[in-house]
Short mmCIF file of C-alpha atoms and ligand atoms in Angstrom, two decimals:
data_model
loop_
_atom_site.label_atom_id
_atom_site.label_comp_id
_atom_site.label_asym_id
_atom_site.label_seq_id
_atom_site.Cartn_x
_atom_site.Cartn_y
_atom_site.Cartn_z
CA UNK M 123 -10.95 15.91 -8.02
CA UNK M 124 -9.67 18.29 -10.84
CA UNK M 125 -7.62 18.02 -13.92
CA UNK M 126 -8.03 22.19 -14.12
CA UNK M 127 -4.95 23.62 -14.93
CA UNK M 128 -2.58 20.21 -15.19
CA UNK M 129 -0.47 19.54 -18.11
CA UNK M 130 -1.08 15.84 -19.37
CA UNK M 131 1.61 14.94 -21.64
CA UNK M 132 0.56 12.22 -23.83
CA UNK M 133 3.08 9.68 -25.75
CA UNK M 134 1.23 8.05 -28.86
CA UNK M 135 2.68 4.89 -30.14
CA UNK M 136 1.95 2.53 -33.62
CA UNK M 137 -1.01 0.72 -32.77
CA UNK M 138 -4.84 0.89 -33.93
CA UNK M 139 -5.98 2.19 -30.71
CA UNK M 140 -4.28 5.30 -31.20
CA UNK M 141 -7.48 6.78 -33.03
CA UNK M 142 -9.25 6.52 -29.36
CA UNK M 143 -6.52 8.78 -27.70
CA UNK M 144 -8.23 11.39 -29.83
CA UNK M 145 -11.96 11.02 -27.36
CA UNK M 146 -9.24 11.18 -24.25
CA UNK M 147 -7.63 14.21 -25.51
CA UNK M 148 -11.30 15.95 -26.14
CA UNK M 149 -12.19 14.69 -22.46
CA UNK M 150 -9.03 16.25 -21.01
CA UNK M 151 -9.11 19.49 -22.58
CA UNK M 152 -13.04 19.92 -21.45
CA UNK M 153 -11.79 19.33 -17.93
CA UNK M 154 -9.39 22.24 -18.05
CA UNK M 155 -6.14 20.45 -18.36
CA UNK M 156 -3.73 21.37 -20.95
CA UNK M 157 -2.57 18.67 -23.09
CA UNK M 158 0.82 17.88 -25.35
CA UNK M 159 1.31 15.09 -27.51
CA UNK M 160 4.24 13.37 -28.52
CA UNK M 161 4.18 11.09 -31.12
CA UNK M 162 6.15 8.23 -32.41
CA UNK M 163 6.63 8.62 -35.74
CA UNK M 164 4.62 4.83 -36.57
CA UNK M 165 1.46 6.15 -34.82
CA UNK M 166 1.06 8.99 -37.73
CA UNK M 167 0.01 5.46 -39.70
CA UNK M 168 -2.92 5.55 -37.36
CA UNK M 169 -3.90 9.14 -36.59
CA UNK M 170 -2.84 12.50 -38.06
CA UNK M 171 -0.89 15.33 -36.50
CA UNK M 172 -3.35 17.82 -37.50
CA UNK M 173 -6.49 15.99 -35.50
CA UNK M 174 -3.72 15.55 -32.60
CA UNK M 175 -2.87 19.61 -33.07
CA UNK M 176 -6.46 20.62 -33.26
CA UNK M 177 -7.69 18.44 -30.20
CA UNK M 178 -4.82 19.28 -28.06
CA UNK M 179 -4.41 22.67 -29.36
CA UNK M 180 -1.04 22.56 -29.05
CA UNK M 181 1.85 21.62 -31.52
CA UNK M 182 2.48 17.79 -31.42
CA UNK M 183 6.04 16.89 -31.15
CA UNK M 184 7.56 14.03 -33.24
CA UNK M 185 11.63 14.45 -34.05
CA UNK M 186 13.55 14.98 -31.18
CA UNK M 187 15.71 17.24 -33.39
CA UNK M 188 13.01 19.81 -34.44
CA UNK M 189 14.99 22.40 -31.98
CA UNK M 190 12.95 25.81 -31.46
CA UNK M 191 14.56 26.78 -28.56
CA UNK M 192 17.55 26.50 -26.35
CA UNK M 193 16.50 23.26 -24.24
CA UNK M 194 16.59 20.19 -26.06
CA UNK M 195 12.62 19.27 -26.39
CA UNK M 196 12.89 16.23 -24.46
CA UNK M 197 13.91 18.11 -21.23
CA UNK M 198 11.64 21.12 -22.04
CA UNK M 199 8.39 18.75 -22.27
CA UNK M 200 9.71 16.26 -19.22
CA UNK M 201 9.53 19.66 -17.02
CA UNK M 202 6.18 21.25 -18.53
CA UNK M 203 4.20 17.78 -17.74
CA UNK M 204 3.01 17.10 -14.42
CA UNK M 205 2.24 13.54 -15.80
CA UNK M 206 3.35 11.33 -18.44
CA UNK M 207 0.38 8.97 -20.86
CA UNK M 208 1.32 6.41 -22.85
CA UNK M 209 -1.34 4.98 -24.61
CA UNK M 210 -1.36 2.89 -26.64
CA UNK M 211 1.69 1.38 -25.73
CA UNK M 212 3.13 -1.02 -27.95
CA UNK M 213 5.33 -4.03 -26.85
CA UNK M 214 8.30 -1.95 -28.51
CA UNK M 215 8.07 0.86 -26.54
CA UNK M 216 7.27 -0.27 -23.23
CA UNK M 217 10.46 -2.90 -23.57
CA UNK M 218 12.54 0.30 -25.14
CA UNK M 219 11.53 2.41 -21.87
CA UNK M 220 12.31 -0.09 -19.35
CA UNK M 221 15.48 -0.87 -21.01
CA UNK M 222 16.43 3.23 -21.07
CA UNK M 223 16.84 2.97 -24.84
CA UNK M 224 15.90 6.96 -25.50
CA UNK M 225 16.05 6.19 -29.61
CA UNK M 226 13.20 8.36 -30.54
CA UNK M 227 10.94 11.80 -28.56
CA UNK M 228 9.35 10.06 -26.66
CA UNK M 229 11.26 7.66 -25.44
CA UNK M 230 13.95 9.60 -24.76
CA UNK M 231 11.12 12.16 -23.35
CA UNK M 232 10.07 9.27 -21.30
CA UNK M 233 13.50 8.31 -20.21
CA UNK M 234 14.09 11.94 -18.78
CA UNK M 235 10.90 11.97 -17.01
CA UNK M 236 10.83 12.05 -12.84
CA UNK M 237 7.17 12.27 -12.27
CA UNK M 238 4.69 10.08 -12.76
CA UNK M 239 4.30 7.82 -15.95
CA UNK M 240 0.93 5.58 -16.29
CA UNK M 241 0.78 3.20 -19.38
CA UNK M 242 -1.64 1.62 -21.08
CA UNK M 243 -1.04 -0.99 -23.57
CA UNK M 244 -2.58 -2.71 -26.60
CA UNK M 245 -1.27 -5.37 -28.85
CA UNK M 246 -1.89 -8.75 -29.89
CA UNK M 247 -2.70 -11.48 -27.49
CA UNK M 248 0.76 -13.24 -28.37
CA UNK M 249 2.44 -10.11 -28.18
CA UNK M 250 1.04 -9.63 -24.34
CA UNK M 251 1.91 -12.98 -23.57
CA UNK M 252 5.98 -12.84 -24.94
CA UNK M 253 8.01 -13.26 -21.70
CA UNK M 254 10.41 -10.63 -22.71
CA UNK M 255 7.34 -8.02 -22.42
CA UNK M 256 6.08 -9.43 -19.46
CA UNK M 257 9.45 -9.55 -17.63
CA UNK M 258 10.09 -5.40 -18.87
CA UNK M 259 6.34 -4.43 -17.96
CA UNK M 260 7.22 -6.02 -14.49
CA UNK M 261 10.41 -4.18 -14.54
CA UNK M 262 8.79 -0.91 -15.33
CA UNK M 263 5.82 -1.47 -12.63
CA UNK M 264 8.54 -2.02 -9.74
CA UNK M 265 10.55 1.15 -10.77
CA UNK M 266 7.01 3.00 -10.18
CA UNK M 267 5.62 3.33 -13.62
CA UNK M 268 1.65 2.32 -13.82
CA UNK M 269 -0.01 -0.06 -16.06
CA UNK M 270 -3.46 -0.13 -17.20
CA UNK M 271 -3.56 -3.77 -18.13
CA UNK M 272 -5.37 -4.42 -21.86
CA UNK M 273 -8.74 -6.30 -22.00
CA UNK M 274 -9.99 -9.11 -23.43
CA UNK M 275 -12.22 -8.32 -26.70
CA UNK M 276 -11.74 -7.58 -30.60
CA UNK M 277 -8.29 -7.15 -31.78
CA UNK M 278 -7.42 -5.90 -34.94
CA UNK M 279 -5.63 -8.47 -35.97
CA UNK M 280 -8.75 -10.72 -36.15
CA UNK M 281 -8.26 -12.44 -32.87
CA UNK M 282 -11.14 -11.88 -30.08
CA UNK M 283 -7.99 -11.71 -27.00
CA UNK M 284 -6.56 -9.89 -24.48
CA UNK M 285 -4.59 -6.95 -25.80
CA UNK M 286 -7.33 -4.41 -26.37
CA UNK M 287 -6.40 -1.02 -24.92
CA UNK M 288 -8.69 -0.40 -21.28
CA UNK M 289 -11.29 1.67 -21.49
CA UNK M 290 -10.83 5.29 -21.98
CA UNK M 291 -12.76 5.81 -18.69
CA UNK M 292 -10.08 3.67 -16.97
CA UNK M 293 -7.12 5.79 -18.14
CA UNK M 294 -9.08 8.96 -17.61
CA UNK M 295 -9.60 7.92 -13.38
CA UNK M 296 -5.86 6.79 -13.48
CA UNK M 297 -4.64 9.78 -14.89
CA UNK M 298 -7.35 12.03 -12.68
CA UNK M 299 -6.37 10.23 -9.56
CA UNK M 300 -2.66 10.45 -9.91
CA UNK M 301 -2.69 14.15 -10.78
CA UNK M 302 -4.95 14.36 -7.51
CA UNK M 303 -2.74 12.71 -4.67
CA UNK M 304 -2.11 14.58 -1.42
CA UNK M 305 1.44 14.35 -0.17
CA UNK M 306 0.28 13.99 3.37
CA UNK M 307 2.70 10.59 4.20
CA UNK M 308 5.82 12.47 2.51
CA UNK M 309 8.51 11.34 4.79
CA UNK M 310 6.30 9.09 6.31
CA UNK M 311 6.78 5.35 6.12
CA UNK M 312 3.54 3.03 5.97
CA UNK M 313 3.84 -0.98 6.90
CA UNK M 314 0.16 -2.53 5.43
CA UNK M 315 -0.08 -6.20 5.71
CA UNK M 316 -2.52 -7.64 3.42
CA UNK M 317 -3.79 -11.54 2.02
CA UNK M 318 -5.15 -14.36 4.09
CA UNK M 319 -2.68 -16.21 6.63
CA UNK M 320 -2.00 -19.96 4.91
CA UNK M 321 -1.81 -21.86 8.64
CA UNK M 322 -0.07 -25.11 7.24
CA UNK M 323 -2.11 -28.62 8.19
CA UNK M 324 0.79 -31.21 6.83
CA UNK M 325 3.06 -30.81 3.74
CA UNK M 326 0.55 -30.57 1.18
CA UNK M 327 -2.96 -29.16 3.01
CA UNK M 328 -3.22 -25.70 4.63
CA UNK M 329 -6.53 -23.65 5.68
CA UNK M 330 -6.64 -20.42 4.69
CA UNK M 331 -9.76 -17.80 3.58
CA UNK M 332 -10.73 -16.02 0.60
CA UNK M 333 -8.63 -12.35 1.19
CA UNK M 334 -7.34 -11.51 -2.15
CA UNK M 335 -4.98 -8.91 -0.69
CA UNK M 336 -6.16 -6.10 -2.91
CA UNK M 337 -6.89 -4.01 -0.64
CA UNK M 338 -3.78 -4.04 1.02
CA UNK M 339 -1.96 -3.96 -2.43
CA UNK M 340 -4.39 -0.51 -3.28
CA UNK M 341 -3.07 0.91 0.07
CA UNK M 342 0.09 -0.27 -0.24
CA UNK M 343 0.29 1.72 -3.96
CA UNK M 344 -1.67 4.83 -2.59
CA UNK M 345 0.59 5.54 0.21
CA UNK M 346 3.35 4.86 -1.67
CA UNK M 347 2.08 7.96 -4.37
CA UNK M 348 1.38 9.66 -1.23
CA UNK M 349 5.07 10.33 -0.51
CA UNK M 350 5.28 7.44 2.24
CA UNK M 351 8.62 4.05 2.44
CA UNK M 352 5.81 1.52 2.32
CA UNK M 353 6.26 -2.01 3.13
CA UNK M 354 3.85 -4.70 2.14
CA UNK M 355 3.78 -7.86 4.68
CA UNK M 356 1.80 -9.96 2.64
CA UNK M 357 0.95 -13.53 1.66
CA UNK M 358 0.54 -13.38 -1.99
CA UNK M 359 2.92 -12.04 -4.41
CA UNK M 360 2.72 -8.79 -6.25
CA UNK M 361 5.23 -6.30 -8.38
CA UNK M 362 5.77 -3.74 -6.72
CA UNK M 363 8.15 -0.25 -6.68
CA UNK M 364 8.03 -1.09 -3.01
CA UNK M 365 9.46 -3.22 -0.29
CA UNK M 366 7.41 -6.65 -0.09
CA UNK M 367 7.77 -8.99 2.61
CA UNK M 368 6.24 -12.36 1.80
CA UNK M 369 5.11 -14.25 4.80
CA UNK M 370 2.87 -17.19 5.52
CA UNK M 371 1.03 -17.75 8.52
CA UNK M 372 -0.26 -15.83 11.57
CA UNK M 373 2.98 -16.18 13.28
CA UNK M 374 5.44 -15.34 10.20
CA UNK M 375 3.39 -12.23 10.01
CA UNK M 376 3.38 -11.39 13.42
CA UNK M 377 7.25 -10.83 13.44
CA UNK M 378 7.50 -9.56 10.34
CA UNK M 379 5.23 -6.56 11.47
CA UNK M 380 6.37 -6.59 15.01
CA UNK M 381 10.42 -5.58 13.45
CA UNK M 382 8.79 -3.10 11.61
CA UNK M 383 6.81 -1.59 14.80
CA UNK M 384 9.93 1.00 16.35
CA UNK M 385 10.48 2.30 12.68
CA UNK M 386 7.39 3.09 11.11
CA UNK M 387 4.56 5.81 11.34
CA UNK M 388 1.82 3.74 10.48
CA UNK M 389 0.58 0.17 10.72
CA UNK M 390 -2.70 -1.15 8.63
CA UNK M 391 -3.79 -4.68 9.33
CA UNK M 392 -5.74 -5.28 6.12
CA UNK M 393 -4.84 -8.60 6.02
CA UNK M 394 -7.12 -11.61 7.12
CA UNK M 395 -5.79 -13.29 9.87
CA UNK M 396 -6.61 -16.78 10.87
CA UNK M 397 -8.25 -17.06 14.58
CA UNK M 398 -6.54 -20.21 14.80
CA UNK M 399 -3.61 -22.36 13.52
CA UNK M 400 -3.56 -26.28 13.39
CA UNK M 401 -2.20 -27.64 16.98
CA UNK M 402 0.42 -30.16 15.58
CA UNK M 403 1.72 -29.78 11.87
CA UNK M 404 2.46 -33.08 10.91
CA UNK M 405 5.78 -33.16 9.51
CA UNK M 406 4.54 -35.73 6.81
CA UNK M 407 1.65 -36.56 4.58
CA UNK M 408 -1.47 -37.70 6.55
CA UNK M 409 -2.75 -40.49 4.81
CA UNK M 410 -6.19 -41.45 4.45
CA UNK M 411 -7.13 -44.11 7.02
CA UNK M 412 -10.00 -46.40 7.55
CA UNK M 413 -11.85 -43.49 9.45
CA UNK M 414 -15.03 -41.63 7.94
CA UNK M 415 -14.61 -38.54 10.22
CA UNK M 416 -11.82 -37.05 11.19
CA UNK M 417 -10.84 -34.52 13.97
CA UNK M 418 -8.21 -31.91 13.40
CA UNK M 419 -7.10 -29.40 16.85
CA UNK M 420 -6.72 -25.91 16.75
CA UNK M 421 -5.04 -22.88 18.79
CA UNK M 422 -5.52 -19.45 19.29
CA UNK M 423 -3.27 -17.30 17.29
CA UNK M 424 -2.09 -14.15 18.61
CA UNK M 425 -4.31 -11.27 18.42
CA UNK M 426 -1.64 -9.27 16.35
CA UNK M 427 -3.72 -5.90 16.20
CA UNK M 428 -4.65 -5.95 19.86
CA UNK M 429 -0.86 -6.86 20.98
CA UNK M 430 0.24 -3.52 18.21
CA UNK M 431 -2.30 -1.61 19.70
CA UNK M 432 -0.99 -2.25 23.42
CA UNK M 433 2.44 -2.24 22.66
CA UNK M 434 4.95 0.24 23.94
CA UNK M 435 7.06 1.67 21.62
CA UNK M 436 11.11 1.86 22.23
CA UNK M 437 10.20 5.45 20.95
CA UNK M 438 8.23 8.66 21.93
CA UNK M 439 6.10 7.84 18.84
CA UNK M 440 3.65 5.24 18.96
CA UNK M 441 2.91 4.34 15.56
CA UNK M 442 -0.80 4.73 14.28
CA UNK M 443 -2.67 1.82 14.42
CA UNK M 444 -5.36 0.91 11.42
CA UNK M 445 -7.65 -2.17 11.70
CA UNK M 446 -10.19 -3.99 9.39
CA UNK M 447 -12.94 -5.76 10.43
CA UNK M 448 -15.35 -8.01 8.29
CA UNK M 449 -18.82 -8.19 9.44
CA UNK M 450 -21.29 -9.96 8.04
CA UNK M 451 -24.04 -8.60 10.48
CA UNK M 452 -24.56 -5.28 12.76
CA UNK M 453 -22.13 -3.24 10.66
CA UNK M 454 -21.61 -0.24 12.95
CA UNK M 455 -22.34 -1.92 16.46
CA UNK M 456 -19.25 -4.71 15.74
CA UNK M 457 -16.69 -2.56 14.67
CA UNK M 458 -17.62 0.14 17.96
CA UNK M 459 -17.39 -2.71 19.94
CA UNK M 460 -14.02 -3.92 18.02
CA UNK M 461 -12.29 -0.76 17.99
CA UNK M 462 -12.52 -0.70 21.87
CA UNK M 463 -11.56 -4.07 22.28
CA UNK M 464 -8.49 -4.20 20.10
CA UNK M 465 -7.72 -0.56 20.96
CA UNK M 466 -6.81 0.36 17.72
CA UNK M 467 -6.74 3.76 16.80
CA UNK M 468 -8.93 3.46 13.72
CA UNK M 469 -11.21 0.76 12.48
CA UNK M 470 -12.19 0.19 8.75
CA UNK M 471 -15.25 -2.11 8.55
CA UNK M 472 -16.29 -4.31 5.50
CA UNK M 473 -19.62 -5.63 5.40
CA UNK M 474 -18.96 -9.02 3.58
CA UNK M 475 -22.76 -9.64 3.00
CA UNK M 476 -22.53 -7.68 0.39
CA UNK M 477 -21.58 -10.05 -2.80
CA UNK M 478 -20.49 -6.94 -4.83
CA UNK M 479 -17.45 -5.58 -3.07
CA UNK M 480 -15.06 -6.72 -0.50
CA UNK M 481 -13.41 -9.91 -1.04
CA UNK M 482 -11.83 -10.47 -4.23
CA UNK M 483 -13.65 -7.74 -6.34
CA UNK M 484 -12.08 -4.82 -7.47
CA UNK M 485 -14.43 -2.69 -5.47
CA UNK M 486 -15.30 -2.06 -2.13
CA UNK M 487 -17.77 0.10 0.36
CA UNK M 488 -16.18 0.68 3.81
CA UNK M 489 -17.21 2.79 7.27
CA UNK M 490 -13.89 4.47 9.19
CA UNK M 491 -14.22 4.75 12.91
CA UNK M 492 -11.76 6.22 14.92
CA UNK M 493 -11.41 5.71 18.62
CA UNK M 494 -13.27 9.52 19.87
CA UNK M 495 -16.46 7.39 17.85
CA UNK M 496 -16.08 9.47 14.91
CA UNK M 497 -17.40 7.82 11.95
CA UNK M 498 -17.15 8.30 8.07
CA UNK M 499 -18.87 6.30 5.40
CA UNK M 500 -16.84 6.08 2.29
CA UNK M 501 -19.28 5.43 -0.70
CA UNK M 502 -18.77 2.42 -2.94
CA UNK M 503 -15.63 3.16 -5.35
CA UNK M 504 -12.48 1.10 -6.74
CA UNK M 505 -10.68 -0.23 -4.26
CA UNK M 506 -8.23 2.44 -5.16
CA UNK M 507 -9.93 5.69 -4.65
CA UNK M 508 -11.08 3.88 -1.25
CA UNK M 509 -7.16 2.71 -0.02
CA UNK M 510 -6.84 6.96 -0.99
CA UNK M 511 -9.77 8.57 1.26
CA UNK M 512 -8.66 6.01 3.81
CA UNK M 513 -5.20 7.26 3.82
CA UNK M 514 -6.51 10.73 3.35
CA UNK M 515 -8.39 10.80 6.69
CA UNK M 516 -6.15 8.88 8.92
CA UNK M 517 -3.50 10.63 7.87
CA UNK M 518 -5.24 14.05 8.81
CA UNK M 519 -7.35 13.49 11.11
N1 CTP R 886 -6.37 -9.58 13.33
C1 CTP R 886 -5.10 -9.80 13.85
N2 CTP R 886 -4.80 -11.00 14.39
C2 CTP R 886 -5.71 -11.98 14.45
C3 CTP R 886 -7.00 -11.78 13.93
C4 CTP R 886 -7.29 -10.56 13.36
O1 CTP R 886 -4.27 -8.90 13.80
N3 CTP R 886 -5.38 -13.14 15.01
C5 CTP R 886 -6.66 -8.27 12.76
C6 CTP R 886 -7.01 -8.24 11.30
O2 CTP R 886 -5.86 -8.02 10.49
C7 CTP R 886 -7.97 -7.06 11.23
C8 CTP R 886 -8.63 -7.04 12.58
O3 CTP R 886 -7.79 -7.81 13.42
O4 CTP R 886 -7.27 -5.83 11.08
C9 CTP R 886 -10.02 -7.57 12.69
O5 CTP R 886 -10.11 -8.84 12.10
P1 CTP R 886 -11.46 -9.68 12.28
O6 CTP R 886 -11.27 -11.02 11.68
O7 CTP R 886 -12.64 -8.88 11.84
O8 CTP R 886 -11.51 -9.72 13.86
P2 CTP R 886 -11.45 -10.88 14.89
O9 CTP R 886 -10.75 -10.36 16.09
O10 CTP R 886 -10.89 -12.10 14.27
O11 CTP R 886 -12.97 -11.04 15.27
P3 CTP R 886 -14.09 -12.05 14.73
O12 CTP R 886 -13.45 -12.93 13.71
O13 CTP R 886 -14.54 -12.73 15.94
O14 CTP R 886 -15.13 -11.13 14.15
#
């Protein structure tokens, strides 16, 4: 990956953490990318132009009326960027932006923009927490726009909270990432089903497994800054710029995926289906008896990647079928010997020993098969830059 030669516009806003934008600027610049910075004018309370100038070595752009040429500045800089940082973010500006209140550069700059805009906040804890900045953060993520969610830690305001702007590594990888997408699922539309199946014992009990569904959720986001229409079939809830279809059990996911099957490209079963589903739901509570053990029946769910994988399709296109398997044992030798049961036309295989990625961390470690017995190992990474090379190589391989 390369920043070389990509212009990073940066929006400063007032808060303390605008002093670290200074290191990110620095880090930018040494890895060839050219860098502009707006500011608002309450973040010259916190930094000075003349750092920002020197850094960036470029003029830094405050009033939107400072006109040096014919296009009004907020156009000219919206077209020069190939990506748009805010950091820090204040609770003012983000709920300005996702209102489209363009009152000052760069919001107006930001209101303007059609590429890609990654924020990262800071503020105070209570701040954070106000539902009107939740509800316009959640507004901006599901009109596309990135957030690098604060951390917990010193604030300035004496509090030890969340609100503390992410690390400056964390924006740097976001920033590096998104300026590094292929657009090789442009026009392309991507169904990923992701989260455990909840198979429902009575009104109040289900059994379900530990899936978190980020991994689906990564893919889900990659493919959909890859170009593709994603949908998300998935059992827990997320904000998203995309379509999400919120199902339940084995079954409820089943059709969900199966209406999708004649219209879509690609298919990726990251989600961890249930073997099995509770023989009679009970309609009502079962109460506690006089009984020490009790004996609950099962059935076989369907198989919904092997009945994909075998389907016919109404149309001359098949779809392209994507598998996960979790192994806890004989890695490579399961998922060859999955791959050509399910007939799937790639396999991506977890090895849930490991205690440090997989389920419900924020990294992961996978192995790619495909069904000639090609095989790639994808070193450990976020679960983002994985959900990327995984889209990468199945959609070019
Ligand atoms: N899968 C599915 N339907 C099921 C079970 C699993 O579609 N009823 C899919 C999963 O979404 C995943 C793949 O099959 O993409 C492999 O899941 P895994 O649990 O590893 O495979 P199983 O067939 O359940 O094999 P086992 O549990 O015996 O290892």
């Amino acid at each position: 990956m390369t920043l070389q030669n990509k212009h990073i516009l940066i929006g400063i806003t007032g808060g303390i953490a605008a002093y670290k934008i200074c290191t990110l600027i620095r880090d930018f610049k040494k890895s060839g990318a050219e860098v502009k910075v707006i500011c608002t004018p309450n973040s010259l309370n916190f930094v000075t132009k003349l750092t920002l100038q020197n850094l960036s070595q470029n003029e830094v752009y405050i009033q939107e009326f400072d006109v040096k040429n014919w296009k009004p500045e907020h156009i000219s800089l919206a077209d020069w960027a190939d990506i748009m940082l805010i950091a820090p973010a204040t609770a003012n500006t983000i709920s300005k932006i996702a209102q489209g209140i363009a009152d000052n550069l760069l919001t107006s700059v930001a209101c303007a923009f059609s590429k890609k805009i990654i924020i990262a906040p800071a503020m105070n804890v209570n701040m954070w927490n106000n539902p009107s900045v939740q509800a316009n953060l959640k507004t901006l993520h599901k009109r596309g726009i990135e957030y690098l969610p604060p951390e917990n830690g010193f604030l300035a305001c004496g509090y030890v909270a969340k609100g503390r702007l992410c690390s400056l590594e964390k924006i740097y990888n976001a920033v590096e990432e998104a300026l590094n997408y292929s657009d090789s699922l442009k026009g392309k539309k991507v169904v990923i089903t992701s989260g455990g199946t909840i198979e429902e014992i009575d009104p109040v009990r289900y059994i379900s497994n530990y899936s978190s569904g980020k991994m689906g959720l990564a893919l889900a986001k990659s493919a959909y800054d890859m170009g593709a229409e994603v949908v998300l079939i998935s059992t827990k809830d997320f904000d998203c710029p995309f379509k999400l279809v919120k199902v339940k059990s084995a079954l409820d996911m089943q059709k969900a995926v199966v209406e999708e099957y004649n219209s879509t490209d690609y298919i990726i079963m990251a989600a961890a289906v249930a073997d099995y589903r509770i023989k009679n739901f009970s309609k009502q509570k079962i109460k506690k008896g006089l009984e020490e053990t009790i004996t609950l029946e099962f059935v076989k769910n369907p198989d919904i990647l092997a009945e994909l994988s075998n389907k016919k399709s109404e149309n001359e296109i098949k779809p392209i079928i994507v598998g996960f398997c979790a192994e806890s044992e004989n890695l490579i030798e399961n998922a060859r010997e999955k791959i050509a049961r399910k007939g799937c036309d790639y396999l991506v295989a977890n090895d849930i020993s490991r205690k440090d990625i997989g389920f419900g961390s924020d990294e992961n470690e996978v192995t790619i098969l495909n069904k000639n017995g090609e095989i790639k190992k994808l070193e450990k990474a976020s679960k983002n830059v994985i959900a990327r090379e995984i889209l990468e190589w199945i959609s070019t391989k």
